[in-house]
């Protein structure tokens, strides 16, 4: 069960961030969007706000942005309902490391190694079966043609309704 954690904000608490800087941040963030990820959008927002605020206010804004990213990571890992109110990056890292150990591989690998090996074998078996069926069909076709020739049939007319691929 997750325990609530307290933020370790290093910026002075009394450093206000001007509304103009917040608006510049929001506009750059919205313009950039999150198609390339939250981190890039937040970097664009911070770059837009930087000329409008002091270093202390910038530090405060950066820490808020980092807190937002950590919270989004917590939601991505644990879901909205199970996410901590104030997650710590170190706790999320520990959670990911434990999961990586449990899987014996990377957390973001969508298919565990044993499952991937099993699927590879199943797909190879399917391919072998398809190849065998194809070879059987060709052999049957060859046998049918030989039997028709043996019966003296040298000309065959395909019916358009039964073999649409044969019609020009």
PDB file of C-alpha atoms in Angstrom:
ATOM      1  CA  UNK A   1       0.000   0.000   0.000  1.00  0.00           C
ATOM      2  CA  UNK A   2       1.391   3.388  -0.904  1.00  0.00           C
ATOM      3  CA  UNK A   3       2.032   5.898   1.836  1.00  0.00           C
ATOM      4  CA  UNK A   4       1.439   9.604   1.170  1.00  0.00           C
ATOM      5  CA  UNK A   5       4.730  11.417   0.679  1.00  0.00           C
ATOM      6  CA  UNK A   6       5.616  15.030   1.158  1.00  0.00           C
ATOM      7  CA  UNK A   7       7.051  17.209  -1.576  1.00  0.00           C
ATOM      8  CA  UNK A   8      10.659  18.299  -1.205  1.00  0.00           C
ATOM      9  CA  UNK A   9      10.392  21.686  -2.911  1.00  0.00           C
ATOM     10  CA  UNK A  10      13.780  23.408  -2.707  1.00  0.00           C
ATOM     11  CA  UNK A  11      12.569  26.783  -3.972  1.00  0.00           C
ATOM     12  CA  UNK A  12      11.467  29.344  -1.420  1.00  0.00           C
ATOM     13  CA  UNK A  13       7.723  28.956  -0.811  1.00  0.00           C
ATOM     14  CA  UNK A  14       7.121  32.692  -1.040  1.00  0.00           C
ATOM     15  CA  UNK A  15       8.353  33.021  -4.638  1.00  0.00           C
ATOM     16  CA  UNK A  16       5.296  33.841  -6.727  1.00  0.00           C
ATOM     17  CA  UNK A  17       5.225  32.966 -10.391  1.00  0.00           C
ATOM     18  CA  UNK A  18       3.731  35.870 -12.349  1.00  0.00           C
ATOM     19  CA  UNK A  19       0.529  35.226 -14.261  1.00  0.00           C
ATOM     20  CA  UNK A  20       2.255  36.264 -17.483  1.00  0.00           C
ATOM     21  CA  UNK A  21       4.832  33.493 -17.033  1.00  0.00           C
ATOM     22  CA  UNK A  22       2.120  30.955 -16.277  1.00  0.00           C
ATOM     23  CA  UNK A  23       0.193  32.002 -19.384  1.00  0.00           C
ATOM     24  CA  UNK A  24       3.378  31.848 -21.500  1.00  0.00           C
ATOM     25  CA  UNK A  25       4.041  28.366 -20.127  1.00  0.00           C
ATOM     26  CA  UNK A  26       0.481  27.201 -20.860  1.00  0.00           C
ATOM     27  CA  UNK A  27       0.487  28.661 -24.367  1.00  0.00           C
ATOM     28  CA  UNK A  28       3.816  27.035 -25.295  1.00  0.00           C
ATOM     29  CA  UNK A  29       2.725  23.761 -23.700  1.00  0.00           C
ATOM     30  CA  UNK A  30      -0.567  23.770 -25.610  1.00  0.00           C
ATOM     31  CA  UNK A  31       1.072  24.779 -28.892  1.00  0.00           C
ATOM     32  CA  UNK A  32       3.722  22.087 -28.571  1.00  0.00           C
ATOM     33  CA  UNK A  33       1.207  19.486 -27.436  1.00  0.00           C
ATOM     34  CA  UNK A  34       2.057  16.118 -25.984  1.00  0.00           C
ATOM     35  CA  UNK A  35       2.482  14.199 -29.235  1.00  0.00           C
ATOM     36  CA  UNK A  36       6.198  13.886 -28.528  1.00  0.00           C
ATOM     37  CA  UNK A  37       5.622  13.394 -24.809  1.00  0.00           C
ATOM     38  CA  UNK A  38       5.012  15.452 -21.714  1.00  0.00           C
ATOM     39  CA  UNK A  39       8.697  16.189 -21.155  1.00  0.00           C
ATOM     40  CA  UNK A  40       9.128  18.008 -24.487  1.00  0.00           C
ATOM     41  CA  UNK A  41       5.907  19.975 -23.979  1.00  0.00           C
ATOM     42  CA  UNK A  42       7.017  21.007 -20.490  1.00  0.00           C
ATOM     43  CA  UNK A  43      10.467  22.017 -21.780  1.00  0.00           C
ATOM     44  CA  UNK A  44       8.764  24.255 -24.347  1.00  0.00           C
ATOM     45  CA  UNK A  45       6.617  25.782 -21.609  1.00  0.00           C
ATOM     46  CA  UNK A  46       9.614  26.411 -19.342  1.00  0.00           C
ATOM     47  CA  UNK A  47      11.580  27.983 -22.185  1.00  0.00           C
ATOM     48  CA  UNK A  48       8.672  30.347 -22.894  1.00  0.00           C
ATOM     49  CA  UNK A  49       8.336  31.321 -19.220  1.00  0.00           C
ATOM     50  CA  UNK A  50      12.068  31.727 -18.495  1.00  0.00           C
ATOM     51  CA  UNK A  51      12.513  35.312 -19.718  1.00  0.00           C
ATOM     52  CA  UNK A  52       9.532  36.487 -17.653  1.00  0.00           C
ATOM     53  CA  UNK A  53      10.526  35.262 -14.187  1.00  0.00           C
ATOM     54  CA  UNK A  54      13.328  35.244 -11.624  1.00  0.00           C
ATOM     55  CA  UNK A  55      15.619  32.281 -11.087  1.00  0.00           C
ATOM     56  CA  UNK A  56      13.822  31.336  -7.860  1.00  0.00           C
ATOM     57  CA  UNK A  57      10.448  31.443  -9.582  1.00  0.00           C
ATOM     58  CA  UNK A  58      11.903  29.401 -12.465  1.00  0.00           C
ATOM     59  CA  UNK A  59      13.148  26.784  -9.984  1.00  0.00           C
ATOM     60  CA  UNK A  60       9.690  26.646  -8.445  1.00  0.00           C
ATOM     61  CA  UNK A  61       8.081  26.253 -11.870  1.00  0.00           C
ATOM     62  CA  UNK A  62      10.571  23.518 -12.847  1.00  0.00           C
ATOM     63  CA  UNK A  63       9.856  21.619  -9.641  1.00  0.00           C
ATOM     64  CA  UNK A  64       6.121  21.873 -10.226  1.00  0.00           C
ATOM     65  CA  UNK A  65       6.645  20.565 -13.765  1.00  0.00           C
ATOM     66  CA  UNK A  66       8.760  17.681 -12.461  1.00  0.00           C
ATOM     67  CA  UNK A  67       6.100  16.895  -9.877  1.00  0.00           C
ATOM     68  CA  UNK A  68       3.515  16.802 -12.643  1.00  0.00           C
ATOM     69  CA  UNK A  69       5.627  14.369 -14.684  1.00  0.00           C
ATOM     70  CA  UNK A  70       6.177  12.112 -11.670  1.00  0.00           C
ATOM     71  CA  UNK A  71       2.440  12.138 -10.997  1.00  0.00           C
ATOM     72  CA  UNK A  72       1.715  11.236 -14.642  1.00  0.00           C
ATOM     73  CA  UNK A  73       4.231   8.377 -14.392  1.00  0.00           C
ATOM     74  CA  UNK A  74       2.513   7.137 -11.225  1.00  0.00           C
ATOM     75  CA  UNK A  75      -0.858   7.193 -13.007  1.00  0.00           C
ATOM     76  CA  UNK A  76       0.629   5.359 -16.002  1.00  0.00           C
ATOM     77  CA  UNK A  77       2.083   2.669 -13.740  1.00  0.00           C
ATOM     78  CA  UNK A  78      -0.686   2.271 -11.168  1.00  0.00           C
ATOM     79  CA  UNK A  79      -3.833   3.804 -12.646  1.00  0.00           C
ATOM     80  CA  UNK A  80      -5.706   6.913 -11.558  1.00  0.00           C
ATOM     81  CA  UNK A  81      -7.359   5.296  -8.532  1.00  0.00           C
ATOM     82  CA  UNK A  82      -4.169   3.780  -7.095  1.00  0.00           C
ATOM     83  CA  UNK A  83      -1.834   6.710  -7.781  1.00  0.00           C
ATOM     84  CA  UNK A  84      -0.305   8.360  -4.719  1.00  0.00           C
ATOM     85  CA  UNK A  85      -1.280  11.931  -3.885  1.00  0.00           C
ATOM     86  CA  UNK A  86       2.359  13.046  -3.908  1.00  0.00           C
ATOM     87  CA  UNK A  87       4.476  10.276  -5.451  1.00  0.00           C
ATOM     88  CA  UNK A  88       8.244  10.235  -5.220  1.00  0.00           C
ATOM     89  CA  UNK A  89      10.329   9.346  -8.244  1.00  0.00           C
ATOM     90  CA  UNK A  90      12.477   7.024  -6.121  1.00  0.00           C
ATOM     91  CA  UNK A  91       9.386   5.002  -5.118  1.00  0.00           C
ATOM     92  CA  UNK A  92       8.295   4.679  -8.740  1.00  0.00           C
ATOM     93  CA  UNK A  93      11.814   3.615  -9.730  1.00  0.00           C
ATOM     94  CA  UNK A  94      11.778   0.934  -7.018  1.00  0.00           C
ATOM     95  CA  UNK A  95       8.408  -0.272  -8.274  1.00  0.00           C
ATOM     96  CA  UNK A  96       9.746  -0.505 -11.842  1.00  0.00           C
ATOM     97  CA  UNK A  97      12.914  -2.295 -10.718  1.00  0.00           C
ATOM     98  CA  UNK A  98      10.865  -4.862  -8.764  1.00  0.00           C
ATOM     99  CA  UNK A  99       8.656  -5.457 -11.802  1.00  0.00           C
ATOM    100  CA  UNK A 100      11.733  -5.816 -14.050  1.00  0.00           C
ATOM    101  CA  UNK A 101      13.144  -8.425 -11.663  1.00  0.00           C
ATOM    102  CA  UNK A 102       9.793 -10.243 -11.614  1.00  0.00           C
ATOM    103  CA  UNK A 103       9.684 -10.315 -15.436  1.00  0.00           C
ATOM    104  CA  UNK A 104      13.395 -11.058 -15.830  1.00  0.00           C
ATOM    105  CA  UNK A 105      13.546  -8.224 -18.356  1.00  0.00           C
ATOM    106  CA  UNK A 106      12.493  -4.685 -19.150  1.00  0.00           C
ATOM    107  CA  UNK A 107       9.226  -3.397 -17.727  1.00  0.00           C
ATOM    108  CA  UNK A 108       8.083  -1.956 -21.034  1.00  0.00           C
ATOM    109  CA  UNK A 109       8.522  -5.227 -22.916  1.00  0.00           C
ATOM    110  CA  UNK A 110       4.900  -5.921 -23.738  1.00  0.00           C
ATOM    111  CA  UNK A 111       5.340  -9.661 -24.081  1.00  0.00           C
ATOM    112  CA  UNK A 112       7.409 -11.597 -21.524  1.00  0.00           C
ATOM    113  CA  UNK A 113      10.268 -13.621 -23.021  1.00  0.00           C
ATOM    114  CA  UNK A 114       8.692 -17.033 -22.398  1.00  0.00           C
ATOM    115  CA  UNK A 115       5.446 -15.929 -24.054  1.00  0.00           C
ATOM    116  CA  UNK A 116       7.340 -14.497 -27.029  1.00  0.00           C
ATOM    117  CA  UNK A 117       9.221 -17.799 -27.442  1.00  0.00           C
ATOM    118  CA  UNK A 118       5.952 -19.749 -27.283  1.00  0.00           C
ATOM    119  CA  UNK A 119       4.304 -17.444 -29.854  1.00  0.00           C
ATOM    120  CA  UNK A 120       7.349 -17.730 -32.122  1.00  0.00           C
ATOM    121  CA  UNK A 121       7.014 -21.534 -32.030  1.00  0.00           C
ATOM    122  CA  UNK A 122       3.259 -21.372 -32.679  1.00  0.00           C
ATOM    123  CA  UNK A 123       3.776 -19.029 -35.651  1.00  0.00           C
ATOM    124  CA  UNK A 124       6.538 -21.246 -37.047  1.00  0.00           C
ATOM    125  CA  UNK A 125       4.247 -24.286 -36.724  1.00  0.00           C
ATOM    126  CA  UNK A 126       1.476 -22.362 -38.500  1.00  0.00           C
ATOM    127  CA  UNK A 127       3.863 -21.391 -41.288  1.00  0.00           C
ATOM    128  CA  UNK A 128       5.004 -25.006 -41.650  1.00  0.00           C
ATOM    129  CA  UNK A 129       1.369 -26.172 -41.799  1.00  0.00           C
ATOM    130  CA  UNK A 130       0.516 -23.548 -44.420  1.00  0.00           C
ATOM    131  CA  UNK A 131       3.548 -24.539 -46.486  1.00  0.00           C
ATOM    132  CA  UNK A 132       2.563 -28.212 -46.232  1.00  0.00           C
ATOM    133  CA  UNK A 133      -1.037 -27.451 -47.251  1.00  0.00           C
ATOM    134  CA  UNK A 134       0.185 -25.397 -50.183  1.00  0.00           C
ATOM    135  CA  UNK A 135       2.484 -28.197 -51.315  1.00  0.00           C
ATOM    136  CA  UNK A 136      -0.408 -30.683 -50.965  1.00  0.00           C
ATOM    137  CA  UNK A 137      -2.688 -28.453 -53.030  1.00  0.00           C
ATOM    138  CA  UNK A 138      -0.072 -28.165 -55.789  1.00  0.00           C
ATOM    139  CA  UNK A 139       0.474 -31.938 -55.731  1.00  0.00           C
ATOM    140  CA  UNK A 140      -3.286 -32.552 -55.940  1.00  0.00           C
ATOM    141  CA  UNK A 141      -3.541 -30.102 -58.823  1.00  0.00           C
ATOM    142  CA  UNK A 142      -0.695 -31.847 -60.643  1.00  0.00           C
ATOM    143  CA  UNK A 143      -2.315 -35.244 -60.018  1.00  0.00           C
ATOM    144  CA  UNK A 144      -5.668 -33.964 -61.307  1.00  0.00           C
ATOM    145  CA  UNK A 145      -4.063 -32.617 -64.484  1.00  0.00           C
ATOM    146  CA  UNK A 146      -2.222 -35.948 -65.043  1.00  0.00           C
ATOM    147  CA  UNK A 147      -5.472 -37.886 -64.554  1.00  0.00           C
ATOM    148  CA  UNK A 148      -7.338 -35.631 -66.998  1.00  0.00           C
ATOM    149  CA  UNK A 149      -4.597 -36.088 -69.602  1.00  0.00           C
ATOM    150  CA  UNK A 150      -4.615 -39.857 -69.001  1.00  0.00           C
ATOM    151  CA  UNK A 151      -8.376 -39.818 -69.679  1.00  0.00           C
ATOM    152  CA  UNK A 152      -7.704 -38.046 -72.960  1.00  0.00           C
ATOM    153  CA  UNK A 153      -9.006 -34.670 -71.853  1.00  0.00           C
ATOM    154  CA  UNK A 154      -6.718 -32.026 -73.229  1.00  0.00           C
ATOM    155  CA  UNK A 155      -8.973 -29.005 -73.057  1.00  0.00           C
ATOM    156  CA  UNK A 156     -10.807 -27.637 -69.997  1.00  0.00           C
ATOM    157  CA  UNK A 157     -13.229 -24.713 -69.941  1.00  0.00           C
ATOM    158  CA  UNK A 158     -13.583 -22.971 -66.602  1.00  0.00           C
ATOM    159  CA  UNK A 159     -17.029 -21.761 -65.696  1.00  0.00           C
ATOM    160  CA  UNK A 160     -17.015 -18.012 -64.884  1.00  0.00           C
ATOM    161  CA  UNK A 161     -19.493 -18.325 -62.011  1.00  0.00           C
ATOM    162  CA  UNK A 162     -17.494 -21.002 -60.211  1.00  0.00           C
ATOM    163  CA  UNK A 163     -14.028 -19.580 -60.840  1.00  0.00           C
ATOM    164  CA  UNK A 164     -14.208 -15.771 -60.911  1.00  0.00           C
ATOM    165  CA  UNK A 165     -10.412 -15.481 -60.864  1.00  0.00           C
ATOM    166  CA  UNK A 166     -10.320 -17.212 -64.260  1.00  0.00           C
ATOM    167  CA  UNK A 167     -12.469 -14.634 -66.034  1.00  0.00           C
ATOM    168  CA  UNK A 168     -10.615 -11.868 -67.916  1.00  0.00           C
TER     169      UNK A 168
END
